[in-house]
PDB file of C-alpha atoms in Angstrom:
ATOM      1  CA  MET A   1      19.799 136.411 -28.652  1.00  0.00           C
ATOM      2  CA  PRO A   2      21.637 138.960 -30.892  1.00  0.00           C
ATOM      3  CA  GLU A   3      20.161 137.601 -34.151  1.00  0.00           C
ATOM      4  CA  ILE A   4      17.055 135.731 -35.246  1.00  0.00           C
ATOM      5  CA  LYS A   5      16.031 134.141 -38.518  1.00  0.00           C
ATOM      6  CA  THR A   6      12.421 134.702 -39.537  1.00  0.00           C
ATOM      7  CA  VAL A   7      10.233 135.242 -42.618  1.00  0.00           C
ATOM      8  CA  ARG A   8       9.553 138.586 -44.267  1.00  0.00           C
ATOM      9  CA  LYS A   9       5.972 137.871 -45.223  1.00  0.00           C
ATOM     10  CA  LYS A  10       3.266 135.227 -45.355  1.00  0.00           C
ATOM     11  CA  ALA A  11       4.001 132.052 -47.330  1.00  0.00           C
ATOM     12  CA  PHE A  12       1.860 129.032 -48.197  1.00  0.00           C
ATOM     13  CA  GLY A  13       2.402 125.390 -49.025  1.00  0.00           C
ATOM     14  CA  GLU A  14       0.120 122.446 -49.685  1.00  0.00           C
ATOM     15  CA  TYR A  15       0.372 118.675 -49.524  1.00  0.00           C
ATOM     16  CA  SER A  16      -2.124 115.913 -50.298  1.00  0.00           C
ATOM     17  CA  GLU A  17      -2.097 112.359 -48.983  1.00  0.00           C
ATOM     18  CA  LYS A  18      -4.843 109.775 -49.583  1.00  0.00           C
ATOM     19  CA  ARG A  19      -7.353 112.502 -50.441  1.00  0.00           C
ATOM     20  CA  SER A  20      -6.576 114.504 -47.264  1.00  0.00           C
ATOM     21  CA  ARG A  21      -5.511 118.059 -48.108  1.00  0.00           C
ATOM     22  CA  PHE A  22      -3.041 119.918 -45.887  1.00  0.00           C
ATOM     23  CA  ILE A  23      -2.722 123.716 -46.286  1.00  0.00           C
ATOM     24  CA  ALA A  24       0.233 125.280 -44.457  1.00  0.00           C
ATOM     25  CA  GLN A  25       0.749 128.978 -43.782  1.00  0.00           C
ATOM     26  CA  ILE A  26       3.747 130.641 -42.153  1.00  0.00           C
ATOM     27  CA  CYS A  27       3.768 134.262 -40.947  1.00  0.00           C
ATOM     28  CA  HIS A  28       6.115 136.600 -39.119  1.00  0.00           C
ATOM     29  CA  VAL A  29       4.866 137.689 -35.687  1.00  0.00           C
ATOM     30  CA  LYS A  30       6.384 139.639 -32.811  1.00  0.00           C
ATOM     31  CA  THR A  31       4.097 138.684 -29.937  1.00  0.00           C
ATOM     32  CA  GLU A  32       1.909 135.838 -28.730  1.00  0.00           C
ATOM     33  CA  GLU A  33      -1.131 138.071 -29.247  1.00  0.00           C
ATOM     34  CA  GLU A  34      -0.248 138.471 -32.933  1.00  0.00           C
ATOM     35  CA  ALA A  35       0.226 134.717 -33.278  1.00  0.00           C
ATOM     36  CA  LEU A  36      -3.137 133.950 -31.641  1.00  0.00           C
ATOM     37  CA  ALA A  37      -4.884 136.516 -33.845  1.00  0.00           C
ATOM     38  CA  ILE A  38      -3.537 134.829 -36.982  1.00  0.00           C
ATOM     39  CA  ILE A  39      -4.559 131.401 -35.666  1.00  0.00           C
ATOM     40  CA  SER A  40      -8.088 132.704 -35.010  1.00  0.00           C
ATOM     41  CA  ALA A  41      -8.259 134.173 -38.506  1.00  0.00           C
ATOM     42  CA  VAL A  42      -7.187 130.859 -40.059  1.00  0.00           C
ATOM     43  CA  LYS A  43      -9.807 128.962 -38.041  1.00  0.00           C
ATOM     44  CA  ALA A  44     -12.465 131.406 -39.227  1.00  0.00           C
ATOM     45  CA  LYS A  45     -11.345 131.164 -42.858  1.00  0.00           C
ATOM     46  CA  TYR A  46     -11.188 127.363 -42.830  1.00  0.00           C
ATOM     47  CA  HIS A  47     -14.094 126.817 -40.429  1.00  0.00           C
ATOM     48  CA  ASP A  48     -15.280 123.824 -42.452  1.00  0.00           C
ATOM     49  CA  ALA A  49     -11.953 121.983 -42.127  1.00  0.00           C
ATOM     50  CA  LYS A  50     -11.512 118.973 -39.871  1.00  0.00           C
ATOM     51  CA  HIS A  51      -8.419 120.353 -38.115  1.00  0.00           C
ATOM     52  CA  ASN A  52      -6.492 123.647 -37.854  1.00  0.00           C
ATOM     53  CA  VAL A  53      -3.188 122.710 -36.276  1.00  0.00           C
ATOM     54  CA  TYR A  54      -0.710 125.392 -35.218  1.00  0.00           C
ATOM     55  CA  ALA A  55       2.717 126.046 -33.734  1.00  0.00           C
ATOM     56  CA  PHE A  56       4.553 129.262 -32.976  1.00  0.00           C
ATOM     57  CA  SER A  57       7.985 130.195 -31.692  1.00  0.00           C
ATOM     58  CA  LEU A  58       8.970 133.634 -30.384  1.00  0.00           C
ATOM     59  CA  SER A  59      12.375 135.180 -29.784  1.00  0.00           C
ATOM     60  CA  CYS A  60      11.409 135.725 -26.124  1.00  0.00           C
ATOM     61  CA  GLY A  61      11.492 131.933 -25.711  1.00  0.00           C
ATOM     62  CA  THR A  62       7.777 131.173 -25.933  1.00  0.00           C
ATOM     63  CA  VAL A  63       6.977 128.009 -27.892  1.00  0.00           C
ATOM     64  CA  LYS A  64       3.413 126.686 -28.160  1.00  0.00           C
ATOM     65  CA  TYR A  65       1.585 124.227 -30.389  1.00  0.00           C
ATOM     66  CA  SER A  66      -1.720 122.364 -30.709  1.00  0.00           C
ATOM     67  CA  ASP A  67      -2.857 119.109 -32.347  1.00  0.00           C
ATOM     68  CA  ASP A  68      -6.383 120.540 -32.641  1.00  0.00           C
ATOM     69  CA  GLY A  69      -8.076 117.176 -32.303  1.00  0.00           C
ATOM     70  CA  GLU A  70      -5.501 115.032 -34.086  1.00  0.00           C
ATOM     71  CA  PRO A  71      -4.004 112.144 -32.063  1.00  0.00           C
ATOM     72  CA  HIS A  72      -1.614 113.471 -29.425  1.00  0.00           C
ATOM     73  CA  GLY A  73       1.851 114.260 -30.773  1.00  0.00           C
ATOM     74  CA  THR A  74       1.006 113.716 -34.447  1.00  0.00           C
ATOM     75  CA  ALA A  75       0.547 117.315 -35.584  1.00  0.00           C
ATOM     76  CA  GLY A  76       1.452 120.312 -33.397  1.00  0.00           C
ATOM     77  CA  LYS A  77       4.776 118.977 -32.107  1.00  0.00           C
ATOM     78  CA  PRO A  78       5.964 117.767 -35.543  1.00  0.00           C
ATOM     79  CA  VAL A  79       5.136 121.200 -36.980  1.00  0.00           C
ATOM     80  CA  SER A  80       7.002 122.861 -34.103  1.00  0.00           C
ATOM     81  CA  ASP A  81       9.976 120.590 -34.769  1.00  0.00           C
ATOM     82  CA  ILE A  82      10.167 121.821 -38.365  1.00  0.00           C
ATOM     83  CA  ILE A  83      10.242 125.429 -37.140  1.00  0.00           C
ATOM     84  CA  SER A  84      13.015 124.604 -34.691  1.00  0.00           C
ATOM     85  CA  GLY A  85      14.981 122.585 -37.221  1.00  0.00           C
ATOM     86  CA  ALA A  86      14.889 125.483 -39.674  1.00  0.00           C
ATOM     87  CA  GLY A  87      16.263 127.798 -36.984  1.00  0.00           C
ATOM     88  CA  LEU A  88      13.231 130.080 -37.198  1.00  0.00           C
ATOM     89  CA  SER A  89      11.855 132.406 -34.559  1.00  0.00           C
ATOM     90  CA  ASP A  90       9.077 134.982 -34.352  1.00  0.00           C
ATOM     91  CA  VAL A  91       6.910 132.859 -36.633  1.00  0.00           C
ATOM     92  CA  VAL A  92       3.512 131.198 -36.454  1.00  0.00           C
ATOM     93  CA  VAL A  93       2.659 128.195 -38.617  1.00  0.00           C
ATOM     94  CA  THR A  94      -0.840 126.864 -39.196  1.00  0.00           C
ATOM     95  CA  VAL A  95      -1.725 123.695 -41.066  1.00  0.00           C
ATOM     96  CA  THR A  96      -5.338 123.168 -42.085  1.00  0.00           C
ATOM     97  CA  ARG A  97      -6.452 119.619 -42.842  1.00  0.00           C
ATOM     98  CA  TYR A  98      -9.427 118.669 -44.939  1.00  0.00           C
ATOM     99  CA  PHE A  99      -9.984 115.005 -44.141  1.00  0.00           C
ATOM    100  CA  GLY A 100     -10.174 112.747 -47.179  1.00  0.00           C
ATOM    101  CA  GLY A 101     -11.894 109.831 -45.515  1.00  0.00           C
ATOM    102  CA  VAL A 102      -8.824 107.588 -45.223  1.00  0.00           C
ATOM    103  CA  LEU A 103      -6.898 107.288 -41.954  1.00  0.00           C
ATOM    104  CA  LEU A 104      -3.188 107.982 -42.347  1.00  0.00           C
ATOM    105  CA  GLY A 105      -1.933 106.429 -39.131  1.00  0.00           C
ATOM    106  CA  THR A 106       0.369 108.089 -36.611  1.00  0.00           C
ATOM    107  CA  GLY A 107       3.463 108.118 -38.788  1.00  0.00           C
ATOM    108  CA  GLY A 108       1.534 109.179 -41.861  1.00  0.00           C
ATOM    109  CA  LEU A 109      -0.019 112.111 -40.064  1.00  0.00           C
ATOM    110  CA  MET A 110       3.318 113.345 -38.768  1.00  0.00           C
ATOM    111  CA  ARG A 111       4.917 113.128 -42.208  1.00  0.00           C
ATOM    112  CA  ALA A 112       1.979 114.836 -43.911  1.00  0.00           C
ATOM    113  CA  TYR A 113       1.892 117.787 -41.528  1.00  0.00           C
ATOM    114  CA  GLN A 114       5.636 118.228 -41.725  1.00  0.00           C
ATOM    115  CA  GLN A 115       5.693 117.992 -45.510  1.00  0.00           C
ATOM    116  CA  ALA A 116       3.042 120.695 -45.806  1.00  0.00           C
ATOM    117  CA  VAL A 117       5.186 122.990 -43.659  1.00  0.00           C
ATOM    118  CA  LYS A 118       8.316 122.148 -45.664  1.00  0.00           C
ATOM    119  CA  ASN A 119       6.451 123.099 -48.836  1.00  0.00           C
ATOM    120  CA  ALA A 120       5.505 126.444 -47.279  1.00  0.00           C
ATOM    121  CA  LEU A 121       9.118 127.055 -46.289  1.00  0.00           C
ATOM    122  CA  GLU A 122      10.195 126.480 -49.876  1.00  0.00           C
ATOM    123  CA  ASN A 123       8.022 129.473 -50.813  1.00  0.00           C
ATOM    124  CA  ALA A 124       9.154 131.671 -47.913  1.00  0.00           C
ATOM    125  CA  ASP A 125      11.414 134.710 -48.032  1.00  0.00           C
ATOM    126  CA  PHE A 126      13.785 134.546 -45.081  1.00  0.00           C
ATOM    127  CA  VAL A 127      15.492 137.422 -43.300  1.00  0.00           C
ATOM    128  CA  THR A 128      17.978 137.664 -40.438  1.00  0.00           C
ATOM    129  CA  LEU A 129      17.168 140.331 -37.861  1.00  0.00           C
ATOM    130  CA  THR A 130      19.776 141.780 -35.513  1.00  0.00           C
ATOM    131  CA  LEU A 131      19.001 142.947 -31.981  1.00  0.00           C
ATOM    132  CA  MET A 132      19.765 146.658 -31.793  1.00  0.00           C
ATOM    133  CA  THR A 133      19.335 149.453 -29.268  1.00  0.00           C
ATOM    134  CA  GLU A 134      17.373 152.471 -30.447  1.00  0.00           C
ATOM    135  CA  CYS A 135      19.224 155.715 -29.690  1.00  0.00           C
ATOM    136  CA  SER A 136      18.882 159.432 -30.219  1.00  0.00           C
ATOM    137  CA  VAL A 137      21.154 162.444 -30.037  1.00  0.00           C
ATOM    138  CA  CYS A 138      20.274 166.152 -29.953  1.00  0.00           C
ATOM    139  CA  CYS A 139      22.939 168.485 -31.294  1.00  0.00           C
ATOM    140  CA  ASP A 140      23.399 171.774 -33.074  1.00  0.00           C
ATOM    141  CA  TYR A 141      23.659 172.021 -36.855  1.00  0.00           C
ATOM    142  CA  ALA A 142      27.446 172.326 -36.823  1.00  0.00           C
ATOM    143  CA  GLN A 143      27.815 168.904 -35.184  1.00  0.00           C
ATOM    144  CA  ALA A 144      25.182 167.008 -37.158  1.00  0.00           C
ATOM    145  CA  ASN A 145      27.333 165.816 -40.069  1.00  0.00           C
ATOM    146  CA  GLU A 146      30.117 164.682 -37.768  1.00  0.00           C
ATOM    147  CA  ILE A 147      27.674 162.687 -35.653  1.00  0.00           C
ATOM    148  CA  LYS A 148      26.035 161.101 -38.701  1.00  0.00           C
ATOM    149  CA  LYS A 149      29.468 160.079 -39.954  1.00  0.00           C
ATOM    150  CA  LEU A 150      30.408 158.555 -36.599  1.00  0.00           C
ATOM    151  CA  VAL A 151      27.114 156.677 -36.449  1.00  0.00           C
ATOM    152  CA  THR A 152      27.452 155.121 -39.906  1.00  0.00           C
ATOM    153  CA  GLU A 153      31.151 154.333 -39.493  1.00  0.00           C
ATOM    154  CA  ASN A 154      30.307 152.262 -36.413  1.00  0.00           C
ATOM    155  CA  GLY A 155      27.787 150.074 -38.194  1.00  0.00           C
ATOM    156  CA  ALA A 156      24.751 151.808 -36.719  1.00  0.00           C
ATOM    157  CA  VAL A 157      21.590 152.441 -38.741  1.00  0.00           C
ATOM    158  CA  LEU A 158      20.204 155.960 -39.165  1.00  0.00           C
ATOM    159  CA  THR A 159      16.420 155.826 -38.713  1.00  0.00           C
ATOM    160  CA  ASN A 160      15.348 159.478 -38.678  1.00  0.00           C
ATOM    161  CA  ILE A 161      16.706 163.029 -38.666  1.00  0.00           C
ATOM    162  CA  ASN A 162      14.577 165.944 -37.507  1.00  0.00           C
ATOM    163  CA  TYR A 163      15.737 169.497 -38.174  1.00  0.00           C
ATOM    164  CA  GLY A 164      14.254 172.027 -35.781  1.00  0.00           C
ATOM    165  CA  GLU A 165      15.842 174.455 -33.351  1.00  0.00           C
ATOM    166  CA  PHE A 166      18.304 171.624 -32.834  1.00  0.00           C
ATOM    167  CA  VAL A 167      18.998 168.511 -34.892  1.00  0.00           C
ATOM    168  CA  LYS A 168      17.618 165.268 -33.472  1.00  0.00           C
ATOM    169  CA  ILE A 169      19.298 162.198 -34.930  1.00  0.00           C
ATOM    170  CA  ASP A 170      17.686 158.814 -34.352  1.00  0.00           C
ATOM    171  CA  PHE A 171      19.683 155.648 -34.987  1.00  0.00           C
ATOM    172  CA  ALA A 172      20.099 152.067 -33.840  1.00  0.00           C
ATOM    173  CA  VAL A 173      23.264 150.353 -32.616  1.00  0.00           C
ATOM    174  CA  LYS A 174      23.845 146.621 -32.291  1.00  0.00           C
ATOM    175  CA  THR A 175      23.000 145.913 -28.663  1.00  0.00           C
ATOM    176  CA  GLU A 176      26.111 143.823 -28.126  1.00  0.00           C
ATOM    177  CA  ALA A 177      28.243 146.750 -29.358  1.00  0.00           C
ATOM    178  CA  TYR A 178      26.365 149.565 -27.612  1.00  0.00           C
ATOM    179  CA  LYS A 179      28.732 150.035 -24.663  1.00  0.00           C
ATOM    180  CA  ALA A 180      31.742 150.314 -26.961  1.00  0.00           C
ATOM    181  CA  PHE A 181      29.858 152.749 -29.210  1.00  0.00           C
ATOM    182  CA  GLU A 182      28.814 154.913 -26.255  1.00  0.00           C
ATOM    183  CA  SER A 183      32.383 155.030 -24.970  1.00  0.00           C
ATOM    184  CA  SER A 184      33.718 156.006 -28.399  1.00  0.00           C
ATOM    185  CA  PHE A 185      31.004 158.645 -28.805  1.00  0.00           C
ATOM    186  CA  ASN A 186      31.701 160.208 -25.394  1.00  0.00           C
ATOM    187  CA  GLU A 187      35.407 160.299 -26.121  1.00  0.00           C
ATOM    188  CA  LYS A 188      34.823 161.931 -29.496  1.00  0.00           C
ATOM    189  CA  PHE A 189      32.576 164.674 -28.108  1.00  0.00           C
ATOM    190  CA  TYR A 190      34.216 165.017 -24.691  1.00  0.00           C
ATOM    191  CA  ASN A 191      31.003 164.009 -22.877  1.00  0.00           C
ATOM    192  CA  LYS A 192      29.354 167.252 -24.016  1.00  0.00           C
ATOM    193  CA  ILE A 193      26.683 165.428 -26.038  1.00  0.00           C
ATOM    194  CA  SER A 194      24.727 162.534 -24.594  1.00  0.00           C
ATOM    195  CA  VAL A 195      23.460 159.426 -26.343  1.00  0.00           C
ATOM    196  CA  ASN A 196      19.928 158.647 -25.181  1.00  0.00           C
ATOM    197  CA  ALA A 197      19.399 154.893 -25.279  1.00  0.00           C
ATOM    198  CA  GLY A 198      15.889 153.515 -25.703  1.00  0.00           C
ATOM    199  CA  LYS A 199      14.300 150.152 -26.357  1.00  0.00           C
ATOM    200  CA  GLU A 200      15.917 147.113 -27.906  1.00  0.00           C
ATOM    201  CA  LYS A 201      14.429 146.079 -31.239  1.00  0.00           C
ATOM    202  CA  PHE A 202      15.228 143.665 -34.067  1.00  0.00           C
ATOM    203  CA  PHE A 203      16.323 145.302 -37.334  1.00  0.00           C
ATOM    204  CA  PRO A 204      17.134 143.811 -40.752  1.00  0.00           C
ATOM    205  CA  LEU A 205      20.681 144.595 -41.840  1.00  0.00           C
TER     206      LEU A 205
END
């Protein structure tokens, strides 16, 4: 997956139906542990609510959701479907319901949970992240400017430069273009300078 669409920061949305109040929250997460921590925090904050439904989707392929006591298939899955339909990944959505005393029925529940999430998405700030390979190069001072120029001309992102006995240049290259970049770099510097490839990570461009 070379690109993912996610949210920059936490966003909220609310919806009310027959005195039931639905409070939706969407957050960016990178791991299942982060998602579960946010879910736990929401349950603690809204401990007096009837239900705290959740769904999360990660770029690694993990998708999980819970009805949290609502009738099966009326809450968690509909929320997850909204995430999927919006093309989002690396997000966790929670929807807290304060029961208003009137039953909404299966269809009403599904629509209410989904509408709360849609309202949160209207307040969200979206960003597209690109999968890139973190790299570093060590060179002498005379080569530093030439390497920085080559890096930026190839669409890579400079992340850090450390000037010591040698110059250490950290940057990130689109993973799908890394092999071509490495080949071009080796040709340019006659294999006398090596590109050290590290982890893959999503970057905003």
